[in-house]
Structures are given as C-alpha cells and as structure tokens.
Amino acid sequence: SGINAEYGDQRRVREHYYITNNLRMPTVICIDVSLSMEQKTAEESLLDHTLSSLKTFFTNLQAVVPHEFIEIITFSHTATILVEFTKNSTQLTNSLSEIECQDRTCMKEMMELCLKECQLWNVITPTHIILITDKIPNALKESVEGFPYGCSMSLVALTPTTDVNNRAQAFLNSCNLKGKLYPGPVLGKDSVDRIFENIMLDNYQKFEAALWFGHQSTSVVISPFPDFTHLAGITLKETPKKFPTTLRIHGFLPATDLHNPPYVSRHVLLHSGPRSPVKVTSKTPDLRVILNEGLRAKDCVAIVDLGMGWFGVVSSHLPKSERNLKKSNLVFSVIAPNAFSWLGNPNFLGLKRLVSADKQSNMPYKEEYSNSYDNKSGSGMVWIKSSTLKQNIMKVVRYAKRLPDKGSAMFLKELNKVRRSILFYGFTDMMDVLCQLLEKEKTPENSEILDNCIAQLRDEKDPGKMIK
C-alpha cells in the first residue's frame, strides 16, 4: 500500500530504549573504495591502512560506548550499504574483509544514501557521520540538503592537498552539517590510527556521574554522552553550561501522575567500571539494582534536579527485545523547564502526607487537557513515531473494509480523528495517501459511502467540520 511504500524502510531501525538527541548515536561510516584509495603509502595502500585502523576503532568503541549503533556504507561509482545498523562489533569487523576497490568516485550518490539512512531515525536522534576519502567533496556539485537538525560529520581527508580546511567547511555548510575536518597525508598506519583516536576523543567519551539517594550512592555511566550544548530545538536563555556530575534523587512520583512529558534527551544509566568516582566495596548495595527493582515494582519514577529549572526523570524500562529475559534498564530522561504543566512547578513538589486530608483528593492538580505525548490523553492523535501513524491509518482502512454492513459509525469516528490530526499537523501529503488507500477498498456496495468521504477529504480543509 502507499503508506507501506513511504514508511516501509523504517522497519530496519530497531526500537531501542535510549532514543536520544545527542550526537553520539547512531553512526554511519562511509568508506571511499575508488581506485585512488589503492595508492601506496609505505608498504600498504590507503584503503588497507583505513580498514586496519577501523578494526582498532571498533574495538575501542565497543569498550567505551557498547550501545552504539553503527552502519557501514561503501561508495565508488555507486553507494552500497555493507552493514546495516548494528551493535555487533564482530559483524562490523568481519565485514571489512569483504571490501574491494572499484573504479571512480561518486560522492553525490553516497550523500543521498547517507541522508536517507539518517532520516530513518527519530527526528530527535541526529546521526554522526564519518566520511573517509582521499578527496574533498565539492560543495556545489556533491552536497545534499535535508539532514535532520543536529547531524554532524567527521571528515577524514587522507590527502596532502592544500587549502582543505576552507573547502571542507564549505561542503559541511552546504549540507547544513556540523562537523570537523581530520586532514593529513598518510605516512603509514600510525598516522591513520591517530586520526581515529582523535575522532574517538572528540565524539565518543564516557560520562561518569555519582547517583545519590539519601546516604546511598553509586557511580553510573550516562550513555550516550549528555551535553546541554547540543539540545536540538531548545532556545531557552537559562540553560546549564555543563551537565552535572552529581545526580541527587529528591523524591518519587507515580508514573501515572507524570504521564509522558516531552523529553529533550534520553539516556541509559550503566554500571561504571573499576575507575569509579564513588568508593565501592563488596558489601556496598548497588543503588542501580535497588532503584530498578523498586521503580518497576511500584510503577514510579524518580525526580532529579539538574538546576536552573531543568529536571531529570529516572525510570525502569523493559525493552521489547528483552522482555523474555526480564532484563530491565534504568533510563534517565532530561526534561526542559515548564514541561510539567499539568503538575505545576516541580520545585514545589512535596510529600502528600504533609497536606491535610481534605486537600489530598485534588492532588496532583490536573488540567482538563494534559499537555503530554501520552497517546491516551485527549482525543488528539500523537504521531511521534511512524509506527503509531501507520496504526491509526490502517485502523481507518480496517473499518472501511466492513462497510456498508457494519462499522459505519466507528469508521466515520476514526476517519474524522485522523483527518483532524492531519490538518492540525499540516501533513497534506498524508491526506492524499489516505484517499488512495480508501480508493483501493471500494466495492460496489460501499463505493457510494467511500466516494463521498474521499471527496470531502480532498475538498474540506476546515478541521472543525466533520465528515458525514
């Protein structure tokens, strides 16, 4: 169907439990395999040096950020996905042995494929691109526009060409990408290794913090790296300059009271290694385990004050892929100021038992409409994921199949909800897709009803009016 054709590619992107807006995941590695990469430096070619250094890079990446999703694209006269997004470092390393040199270089096609892969991820999940080539792309002929906000590129230029900085910056600007050039003539494998070490230091570092609750504390690694300077779409004046390294839990809230506020970024709280900032002994209880079990059992979330009106929410989350293993994770969500409008100012949250009994029934105060991404609140539809959009559209199609014998009332109800959301969001192309899907469901029995609905969908643009 039309909707599957438009959104089917997104099935390849796994729903993982730490969707984030930071520039640390996912990563697309684009490798130039044109004939010019076969030129010898010392005893090996540029491509051999690159592949050898990438194996070391994958090993280091697995040690520092084991949850990184990586995809490999090779390009010459055409661009090909060698390995789709995966966290399996062994698969990534083994795939490098399949790479062979081809002929000429076509940057444009590679950039178009790279753009398509970046757009597969959530809007708040910018991708980091590592482009490895012996040429500097032409900003006028080989740039591609449309990369999601926050995407960045590490441009590895294995060339002794002069004036590479200006040309590289012009290319990044034309693609609307933030990034950095890693230039330098290749004198041997060591020089390529140093380039990837610098990329590692600039983009993939652990962030260790101390998580405190009362007198108990534990050291955690926040993955991916949290950074207030890369908050996509946030233009608040009061933003902390540095993410705090001490996280103090101030209290707990029932998950049903919190709903699902719009988060700025989400992270996983991982166990810290032996170089922990918090002294741990064999008899020290792991606060992570206590919180994970407690939050899951009581269906609560923990509130952390990050300063200047920013808050963090610690919750227990069980990924779909690991529900059979009963292996849940602690997720840390960063919340911008004034995001809890249905709860009021979080600074004034306190213990319910300190309030008189006659006022407890009204707590927490809830507005008539909850400003939340919770799809169960209100009559509006929330399309922050393509899967939800598809479910709502296909629900209308299922009711259309039952016409005219039964389901006409439910069909019109669901059709009006979807139509109103399409008009509110401005998804004008989606209206055409919906009409095409309804056209395919027409039969001699229901053609009159569907023709009337399709005509109203195309002609009536007022979201306040209902289709009848």
Short mmCIF file of C-alpha atoms in Angstrom, two decimals:
data_model
loop_
_atom_site.label_atom_id
_atom_site.label_comp_id
_atom_site.label_asym_id
_atom_site.label_seq_id
_atom_site.Cartn_x
_atom_site.Cartn_y
_atom_site.Cartn_z
CA SER A 1 0.00 0.00 0.00
CA GLY A 2 1.01 3.65 -0.31
CA ILE A 3 1.75 4.03 3.37
CA ASN A 4 3.96 0.94 3.40
CA ALA A 5 5.85 2.23 0.39
CA GLU A 6 6.51 5.54 2.09
CA TYR A 7 7.37 4.30 5.56
CA GLY A 8 8.41 0.67 5.00
CA ASP A 9 12.15 1.38 5.16
CA GLN A 10 11.81 2.45 8.77
CA ARG A 11 11.25 -1.16 9.83
CA ARG A 12 15.01 -1.65 9.67
CA VAL A 13 15.59 0.80 12.50
CA ARG A 14 15.30 -1.10 15.75
CA GLU A 15 13.29 0.49 18.53
CA HIS A 16 15.90 0.83 21.25
CA TYR A 17 15.45 2.01 24.78
CA TYR A 18 17.61 5.09 24.79
CA ILE A 19 16.46 7.27 21.91
CA THR A 20 18.40 10.49 22.28
CA ASN A 21 19.10 13.76 20.58
CA ASN A 22 22.84 13.87 21.25
CA LEU A 23 25.48 13.48 18.57
CA ARG A 24 26.78 10.14 19.84
CA MET A 25 24.47 7.65 18.17
CA PRO A 26 23.79 6.29 15.68
CA THR A 27 26.92 6.40 13.49
CA VAL A 28 27.21 5.98 9.72
CA ILE A 29 30.71 5.20 8.40
CA CYS A 30 31.18 5.97 4.69
CA ILE A 31 34.30 4.44 3.11
CA ASP A 32 35.67 5.53 -0.27
CA VAL A 33 36.62 2.39 -2.26
CA SER A 34 37.58 4.08 -5.51
CA LEU A 35 40.83 3.22 -7.33
CA SER A 36 42.60 6.25 -5.90
CA MET A 37 42.39 4.63 -2.45
CA GLU A 38 44.75 1.94 -3.77
CA GLN A 39 47.69 4.34 -3.95
CA LYS A 40 50.58 3.06 -1.87
CA THR A 41 51.95 4.76 1.23
CA ALA A 42 54.88 2.94 2.78
CA GLU A 43 54.06 -0.74 2.13
CA GLU A 44 50.24 -0.67 2.07
CA SER A 45 47.51 1.25 0.30
CA LEU A 46 45.31 3.99 1.78
CA LEU A 47 42.40 1.56 1.89
CA ASP A 48 44.44 -1.07 3.74
CA HIS A 49 45.51 1.50 6.34
CA THR A 50 41.90 2.63 6.71
CA LEU A 51 40.47 -0.86 7.19
CA SER A 52 43.18 -1.80 9.69
CA SER A 53 42.56 1.35 11.73
CA LEU A 54 38.78 0.81 11.61
CA LYS A 55 39.19 -2.61 13.26
CA THR A 56 41.01 -0.94 16.16
CA PHE A 57 38.37 1.81 16.20
CA PHE A 58 35.54 -0.75 16.51
CA THR A 59 37.33 -2.47 19.39
CA ASN A 60 37.79 0.82 21.26
CA LEU A 61 34.22 1.85 20.54
CA GLN A 62 32.89 -1.40 21.99
CA ALA A 63 34.81 -0.75 25.20
CA VAL A 64 33.70 2.88 25.61
CA VAL A 65 30.17 3.00 24.14
CA PRO A 66 28.96 -0.60 23.67
CA HIS A 67 25.42 0.56 22.82
CA GLU A 68 26.42 2.49 19.70
CA PHE A 69 24.51 1.60 16.53
CA ILE A 70 26.86 1.62 13.53
CA GLU A 71 26.24 1.27 9.80
CA ILE A 72 28.89 0.93 7.08
CA ILE A 73 28.44 2.35 3.57
CA THR A 74 30.98 1.83 0.79
CA PHE A 75 30.96 4.04 -2.28
CA SER A 76 32.66 4.33 -5.63
CA HIS A 77 30.59 4.85 -8.81
CA THR A 78 27.65 3.72 -6.67
CA ALA A 79 26.90 3.59 -2.94
CA THR A 80 26.08 0.37 -1.11
CA ILE A 81 25.12 -0.47 2.47
CA LEU A 82 27.69 -3.03 3.58
CA VAL A 83 26.33 -3.49 7.12
CA GLU A 84 23.01 -2.14 8.38
CA PHE A 85 22.75 -0.51 11.82
CA THR A 86 24.06 -2.93 14.43
CA LYS A 87 25.81 -3.03 17.80
CA ASN A 88 27.69 -6.23 16.91
CA SER A 89 31.36 -5.20 16.67
CA THR A 90 32.35 -8.67 15.42
CA GLN A 91 30.00 -8.36 12.46
CA LEU A 92 31.37 -4.91 11.69
CA THR A 93 34.99 -6.10 11.84
CA ASN A 94 34.36 -9.19 9.71
CA SER A 95 32.56 -7.17 7.04
CA LEU A 96 35.71 -5.12 6.36
CA SER A 97 37.35 -8.16 4.74
CA GLU A 98 34.65 -8.08 2.02
CA ILE A 99 35.63 -4.59 0.81
CA GLU A 100 37.36 -4.36 -2.56
CA CYS A 101 38.42 -1.39 -4.64
CA GLN A 102 36.24 -0.43 -7.59
CA ASP A 103 36.54 2.48 -10.04
CA ARG A 104 35.68 6.20 -9.94
CA THR A 105 34.24 8.19 -7.02
CA CYS A 106 30.63 9.41 -6.94
CA MET A 107 30.13 11.47 -3.77
CA LYS A 108 26.64 12.67 -4.67
CA GLU A 109 25.06 9.22 -4.63
CA MET A 110 26.78 8.38 -1.35
CA MET A 111 25.48 11.55 0.30
CA GLU A 112 21.94 10.85 -0.92
CA LEU A 113 22.05 7.35 0.56
CA CYS A 114 23.54 8.72 3.77
CA LEU A 115 20.71 11.28 4.01
CA LYS A 116 18.13 8.52 3.59
CA GLU A 117 19.72 6.47 6.38
CA CYS A 118 19.85 9.48 8.73
CA GLN A 119 16.17 10.19 8.12
CA LEU A 120 15.23 6.66 9.20
CA TRP A 121 15.85 7.62 12.81
CA ASN A 122 13.63 9.67 15.03
CA VAL A 123 13.69 13.43 14.42
CA ILE A 124 15.35 13.96 17.82
CA THR A 125 18.05 11.39 17.07
CA PRO A 126 20.67 13.08 14.88
CA THR A 127 23.26 10.83 13.29
CA HIS A 128 27.04 11.15 13.38
CA ILE A 129 28.70 10.53 10.01
CA ILE A 130 32.33 9.52 9.50
CA LEU A 131 33.36 10.08 5.88
CA ILE A 132 36.70 8.54 4.88
CA THR A 133 38.07 9.58 1.49
CA ASP A 134 41.18 10.83 -0.25
CA LYS A 135 39.25 13.74 -1.81
CA ILE A 136 37.46 16.83 -0.52
CA PRO A 137 33.81 16.83 -1.70
CA ASN A 138 32.73 19.70 -3.94
CA ALA A 139 30.31 21.99 -2.09
CA LEU A 140 28.49 22.99 -5.30
CA LYS A 141 28.17 19.63 -7.06
CA GLU A 142 28.24 16.96 -4.34
CA SER A 143 26.41 18.45 -1.35
CA VAL A 144 22.94 17.28 -0.27
CA GLU A 145 20.43 19.26 1.79
CA GLY A 146 17.85 17.94 4.22
CA PHE A 147 19.87 16.35 7.01
CA PRO A 148 17.96 16.36 10.33
CA TYR A 149 18.88 19.11 12.78
CA GLY A 150 21.96 18.25 14.85
CA CYS A 151 23.56 15.73 12.48
CA SER A 152 27.34 16.02 12.35
CA MET A 153 30.21 14.75 10.25
CA SER A 154 33.82 13.81 10.90
CA LEU A 155 35.51 14.27 7.52
CA VAL A 156 38.67 12.17 7.29
CA ALA A 157 40.65 13.58 4.36
CA LEU A 158 43.58 11.29 3.57
CA THR A 159 45.13 13.77 1.17
CA PRO A 160 48.11 16.15 1.15
CA THR A 161 46.06 18.74 -0.81
CA THR A 162 46.43 22.32 0.40
CA ASP A 163 43.55 24.58 1.43
CA VAL A 164 41.47 21.59 2.55
CA ASN A 165 40.03 23.40 5.57
CA ASN A 166 38.12 26.03 3.59
CA ARG A 167 36.84 23.52 1.05
CA ALA A 168 35.75 21.06 3.73
CA GLN A 169 33.96 23.78 5.72
CA ALA A 170 32.16 24.96 2.59
CA PHE A 171 30.96 21.40 1.97
CA LEU A 172 29.72 20.96 5.57
CA ASN A 173 27.92 24.31 5.45
CA SER A 174 26.23 23.47 2.15
CA CYS A 175 24.90 20.22 3.72
CA ASN A 176 23.86 22.02 6.92
CA LEU A 177 26.10 19.70 8.94
CA LYS A 178 28.16 20.49 11.98
CA GLY A 179 31.49 18.79 11.93
CA LYS A 180 35.24 18.75 11.91
CA LEU A 181 37.92 18.01 9.37
CA TYR A 182 40.63 15.47 10.19
CA PRO A 183 43.21 16.13 7.45
CA GLY A 184 46.70 14.91 6.90
CA PRO A 185 48.83 12.99 4.43
CA VAL A 186 49.06 9.29 5.29
CA LEU A 187 52.64 8.32 6.10
CA GLY A 188 51.67 4.91 7.47
CA LYS A 189 49.16 3.07 9.62
CA ASP A 190 50.13 5.06 12.71
CA SER A 191 49.02 8.34 11.17
CA VAL A 192 45.58 6.89 10.32
CA ASP A 193 45.33 5.41 13.83
CA ARG A 194 45.94 8.87 15.30
CA ILE A 195 43.11 10.32 13.21
CA PHE A 196 40.63 7.76 14.58
CA GLU A 197 41.94 8.28 18.10
CA ASN A 198 41.12 11.98 17.73
CA ILE A 199 37.63 11.14 16.44
CA MET A 200 37.18 8.89 19.45
CA LEU A 201 38.23 11.64 21.85
CA ASP A 202 36.01 14.26 20.20
CA ASN A 203 32.83 12.20 19.80
CA TYR A 204 32.78 9.05 21.90
CA GLN A 205 33.59 9.52 25.55
CA LYS A 206 32.15 8.09 28.74
CA PHE A 207 30.33 10.44 31.08
CA GLU A 208 30.60 9.22 34.66
CA ALA A 209 28.41 10.65 37.39
CA ALA A 210 27.54 9.90 41.01
CA LEU A 211 23.89 8.98 41.59
CA TRP A 212 22.75 9.77 45.16
CA PHE A 213 19.63 8.83 47.08
CA GLY A 214 19.76 9.77 50.73
CA HIS A 215 23.05 8.45 52.11
CA GLN A 216 23.47 5.84 49.39
CA SER A 217 25.32 6.48 46.18
CA THR A 218 26.64 4.64 43.18
CA SER A 219 28.70 5.54 40.14
CA VAL A 220 26.97 5.37 36.78
CA VAL A 221 27.90 5.94 33.16
CA ILE A 222 25.35 8.08 31.31
CA SER A 223 25.11 6.76 27.78
CA PRO A 224 25.10 8.44 25.33
CA PHE A 225 27.17 11.41 26.44
CA PRO A 226 24.83 14.14 27.80
CA ASP A 227 25.54 17.64 26.63
CA PHE A 228 23.45 20.78 27.15
CA THR A 229 25.18 22.48 24.22
CA HIS A 230 23.61 20.11 21.68
CA LEU A 231 19.96 20.35 22.69
CA ALA A 232 18.04 20.21 19.42
CA GLY A 233 15.38 22.87 19.09
CA ILE A 234 15.86 24.31 22.60
CA THR A 235 16.36 28.09 22.68
CA LEU A 236 15.93 28.76 26.39
CA LYS A 237 18.05 31.52 27.88
CA GLU A 238 18.67 29.73 31.17
CA THR A 239 20.49 26.55 30.26
CA PRO A 240 23.18 24.99 32.46
CA LYS A 241 26.58 25.35 30.82
CA LYS A 242 27.69 21.91 31.98
CA PHE A 243 25.84 18.70 32.73
CA PRO A 244 26.15 17.97 36.48
CA THR A 245 28.33 15.05 37.60
CA THR A 246 26.28 14.58 40.78
CA LEU A 247 22.67 13.46 40.39
CA ARG A 248 20.59 13.64 43.58
CA ILE A 249 17.18 11.99 43.71
CA HIS A 250 14.78 14.34 45.52
CA GLY A 251 11.68 12.14 45.51
CA PHE A 252 9.37 9.82 43.62
CA LEU A 253 6.16 10.21 41.63
CA PRO A 254 3.66 7.61 40.40
CA ALA A 255 4.23 7.08 36.70
CA THR A 256 0.51 7.70 36.08
CA ASP A 257 0.82 11.22 37.56
CA LEU A 258 3.86 12.05 35.45
CA HIS A 259 2.24 10.90 32.19
CA ASN A 260 4.80 11.24 29.40
CA PRO A 261 6.26 14.76 29.28
CA PRO A 262 8.27 15.89 26.24
CA TYR A 263 11.87 14.99 26.99
CA VAL A 264 14.90 16.70 25.48
CA SER A 265 17.09 13.61 25.53
CA ARG A 266 17.08 10.10 26.95
CA HIS A 267 19.99 8.07 28.27
CA VAL A 268 20.76 4.74 29.90
CA LEU A 269 22.37 4.61 33.36
CA LEU A 270 25.03 1.93 33.02
CA HIS A 271 27.29 0.37 35.60
CA SER A 272 30.60 2.21 35.98
CA GLY A 273 33.90 0.40 35.65
CA PRO A 274 36.64 -0.04 38.27
CA ARG A 275 37.71 3.62 37.95
CA SER A 276 34.58 4.76 39.71
CA PRO A 277 34.32 8.20 41.39
CA VAL A 278 32.32 6.54 44.21
CA LYS A 279 34.15 4.18 46.54
CA VAL A 280 32.55 0.73 46.31
CA THR A 281 33.17 -2.35 48.45
CA SER A 282 31.90 -5.90 48.17
CA LYS A 283 29.30 -5.19 50.87
CA THR A 284 28.03 -1.98 49.27
CA PRO A 285 24.48 -2.48 47.86
CA ASP A 286 24.15 -1.44 44.24
CA LEU A 287 21.80 1.55 44.15
CA ARG A 288 21.09 0.90 40.49
CA VAL A 289 19.67 -2.55 41.26
CA ILE A 290 17.63 -1.21 44.19
CA LEU A 291 16.16 1.60 42.11
CA ASN A 292 15.48 -0.63 39.12
CA GLU A 293 13.54 -3.19 41.14
CA GLY A 294 11.77 -0.60 43.29
CA LEU A 295 10.66 1.65 40.45
CA ARG A 296 9.41 -1.30 38.43
CA ALA A 297 7.54 -2.88 41.34
CA LYS A 298 5.88 0.36 42.49
CA ASP A 299 5.38 1.80 38.98
CA CYS A 300 7.11 5.03 40.00
CA VAL A 301 9.73 7.40 38.64
CA ALA A 302 12.47 9.28 40.48
CA ILE A 303 12.91 13.06 40.12
CA VAL A 304 16.40 14.58 39.84
CA ASP A 305 17.04 18.34 39.96
CA LEU A 306 19.58 19.40 37.30
CA GLY A 307 19.46 23.12 38.17
CA MET A 308 18.06 26.24 36.50
CA GLY A 309 14.61 24.68 36.12
CA TRP A 310 15.87 21.55 34.34
CA PHE A 311 14.90 18.15 35.72
CA GLY A 312 15.75 14.53 35.12
CA VAL A 313 13.45 11.54 35.43
CA VAL A 314 14.85 8.11 36.32
CA SER A 315 12.58 5.24 35.30
CA SER A 316 12.77 1.48 34.84
CA HIS A 317 12.24 0.35 31.27
CA LEU A 318 11.99 -3.13 29.80
CA PRO A 319 12.85 -3.21 26.07
CA LYS A 320 10.57 -5.29 23.83
CA SER A 321 13.55 -7.32 22.63
CA GLU A 322 14.48 -8.33 26.19
CA ARG A 323 11.09 -8.91 27.81
CA ASN A 324 11.55 -12.67 27.71
CA LEU A 325 14.81 -12.23 29.64
CA LYS A 326 13.16 -9.92 32.22
CA LYS A 327 16.15 -7.61 31.86
CA SER A 328 15.13 -4.02 32.51
CA ASN A 329 17.27 -0.89 32.38
CA LEU A 330 17.41 2.43 34.18
CA VAL A 331 16.53 5.21 31.76
CA PHE A 332 17.38 8.84 32.50
CA SER A 333 15.25 11.44 30.67
CA VAL A 334 16.22 15.13 30.59
CA ILE A 335 13.20 17.43 30.92
CA ALA A 336 13.29 21.12 29.95
CA PRO A 337 11.75 23.83 32.19
CA ASN A 338 7.93 24.15 32.28
CA ALA A 339 7.43 20.71 30.75
CA PHE A 340 5.31 19.52 33.71
CA SER A 341 2.50 22.00 33.10
CA TRP A 342 -0.13 19.55 34.41
CA LEU A 343 1.83 19.15 37.67
CA GLY A 344 2.77 22.78 38.18
CA ASN A 345 6.26 23.88 39.20
CA PRO A 346 8.33 20.78 40.12
CA ASN A 347 10.24 22.89 42.65
CA PHE A 348 7.13 22.88 44.83
CA LEU A 349 6.60 19.11 44.79
CA GLY A 350 6.45 17.65 48.29
CA LEU A 351 5.17 14.77 50.39
CA LYS A 352 1.45 14.11 50.03
CA ARG A 353 1.13 13.11 53.70
CA LEU A 354 2.10 16.65 54.74
CA VAL A 355 -1.09 18.01 53.17
CA SER A 356 -4.40 17.92 55.03
CA ALA A 357 -6.69 15.02 54.17
CA ASP A 358 -9.42 17.20 52.63
CA LYS A 359 -6.96 18.52 50.00
CA GLN A 360 -5.27 15.24 49.14
CA SER A 361 -8.07 14.13 46.83
CA ASN A 362 -7.30 17.05 44.49
CA MET A 363 -3.61 16.18 44.19
CA PRO A 364 -1.85 16.25 41.89
CA TYR A 365 -3.69 19.04 40.13
CA LYS A 366 -4.51 18.11 36.54
CA GLU A 367 -5.63 20.39 33.76
CA GLU A 368 -8.64 19.47 31.65
CA TYR A 369 -6.28 18.66 28.79
CA SER A 370 -2.93 17.08 29.59
CA ASN A 371 -0.11 18.68 27.59
CA SER A 372 1.60 15.36 27.13
CA TYR A 373 2.77 12.96 24.45
CA ASP A 374 0.65 10.31 26.13
CA ASN A 375 -1.48 8.92 23.30
CA LYS A 376 -4.27 8.03 25.74
CA SER A 377 -4.90 11.61 26.85
CA GLY A 378 -7.42 13.65 24.90
CA SER A 379 -8.94 12.89 21.53
CA GLY A 380 -5.96 14.06 19.50
CA MET A 381 -3.51 11.65 17.95
CA VAL A 382 0.19 11.71 18.75
CA TRP A 383 2.48 10.83 15.86
CA ILE A 384 5.98 10.99 17.26
CA LYS A 385 6.66 7.51 15.84
CA SER A 386 5.95 6.24 12.35
CA SER A 387 4.52 3.02 13.80
CA THR A 388 1.76 4.95 15.60
CA LEU A 389 0.90 6.86 12.43
CA LYS A 390 0.62 3.60 10.48
CA GLN A 391 -1.58 2.01 13.15
CA ASN A 392 -4.03 4.93 13.08
CA ILE A 393 -4.22 4.96 9.27
CA MET A 394 -4.63 1.20 8.98
CA LYS A 395 -7.37 1.27 11.63
CA VAL A 396 -9.41 3.51 9.32
CA VAL A 397 -8.75 1.10 6.43
CA ARG A 398 -9.93 -1.88 8.51
CA TYR A 399 -13.22 -0.15 9.30
CA ALA A 400 -13.61 0.73 5.61
CA LYS A 401 -13.44 -2.98 4.73
CA ARG A 402 -16.54 -3.61 6.89
CA LEU A 403 -18.71 -1.10 5.06
CA PRO A 404 -21.61 -0.91 4.47
CA ASP A 405 -22.84 -3.83 6.60
CA LYS A 406 -21.39 -2.69 9.92
CA GLY A 407 -18.96 -0.26 11.46
CA SER A 408 -20.06 2.88 9.62
CA ALA A 409 -20.26 4.92 12.84
CA MET A 410 -16.82 3.75 14.01
CA PHE A 411 -15.41 4.32 10.51
CA LEU A 412 -16.55 7.95 10.47
CA LYS A 413 -15.33 8.49 14.04
CA GLU A 414 -11.81 7.20 13.30
CA LEU A 415 -11.71 8.92 9.90
CA ASN A 416 -12.54 12.29 11.46
CA LYS A 417 -9.89 11.84 14.18
CA VAL A 418 -7.20 11.05 11.61
CA ARG A 419 -8.35 13.86 9.29
CA ARG A 420 -8.33 16.42 12.09
CA SER A 421 -4.81 15.41 13.16
CA ILE A 422 -3.55 15.53 9.55
CA LEU A 423 -4.86 19.08 9.16
CA PHE A 424 -3.52 20.21 12.54
CA TYR A 425 -0.06 18.81 11.84
CA GLY A 426 -0.04 20.02 8.23
CA PHE A 427 0.53 16.54 6.75
CA THR A 428 -1.11 17.43 3.43
CA ASP A 429 0.64 14.59 1.57
CA MET A 430 -0.75 12.11 4.10
CA MET A 431 -4.29 13.18 3.13
CA ASP A 432 -3.57 12.07 -0.45
CA VAL A 433 -2.19 8.74 0.83
CA LEU A 434 -5.34 8.20 2.91
CA CYS A 435 -7.54 8.90 -0.11
CA GLN A 436 -5.55 6.42 -2.22
CA LEU A 437 -5.94 3.73 0.44
CA LEU A 438 -9.69 4.29 0.63
CA GLU A 439 -9.90 4.14 -3.18
CA LYS A 440 -8.41 0.64 -3.08
CA GLU A 441 -11.07 -0.53 -0.60
CA LYS A 442 -14.01 0.46 -2.78
CA THR A 443 -16.51 -2.24 -3.72
CA PRO A 444 -19.88 -1.93 -5.48
CA GLU A 445 -21.54 -2.00 -2.06
CA ASN A 446 -19.50 0.68 -0.29
CA SER A 447 -18.44 2.84 -3.25
CA GLU A 448 -21.10 5.50 -2.58
CA ILE A 449 -20.01 5.98 1.06
CA LEU A 450 -16.28 5.99 0.28
CA ASP A 451 -16.63 8.30 -2.74
CA ASN A 452 -18.47 10.81 -0.54
CA CYS A 453 -15.79 10.59 2.17
CA ILE A 454 -12.91 10.89 -0.32
CA ALA A 455 -14.50 13.97 -1.91
CA GLN A 456 -14.87 15.63 1.49
CA LEU A 457 -11.29 14.73 2.45
CA ARG A 458 -9.96 16.45 -0.67
CA ASP A 459 -12.25 19.49 -0.63
CA GLU A 460 -12.93 20.33 3.03
CA LYS A 461 -9.89 21.88 4.76
CA ASP A 462 -11.57 23.11 7.94
CA PRO A 463 -10.52 20.82 10.84
CA GLY A 464 -13.55 21.97 12.82
CA LYS A 465 -16.03 20.45 10.38
CA MET A 466 -16.83 16.75 10.49
CA ILE A 467 -17.12 14.34 7.59
CA LYS A 468 -20.63 12.88 7.47
#
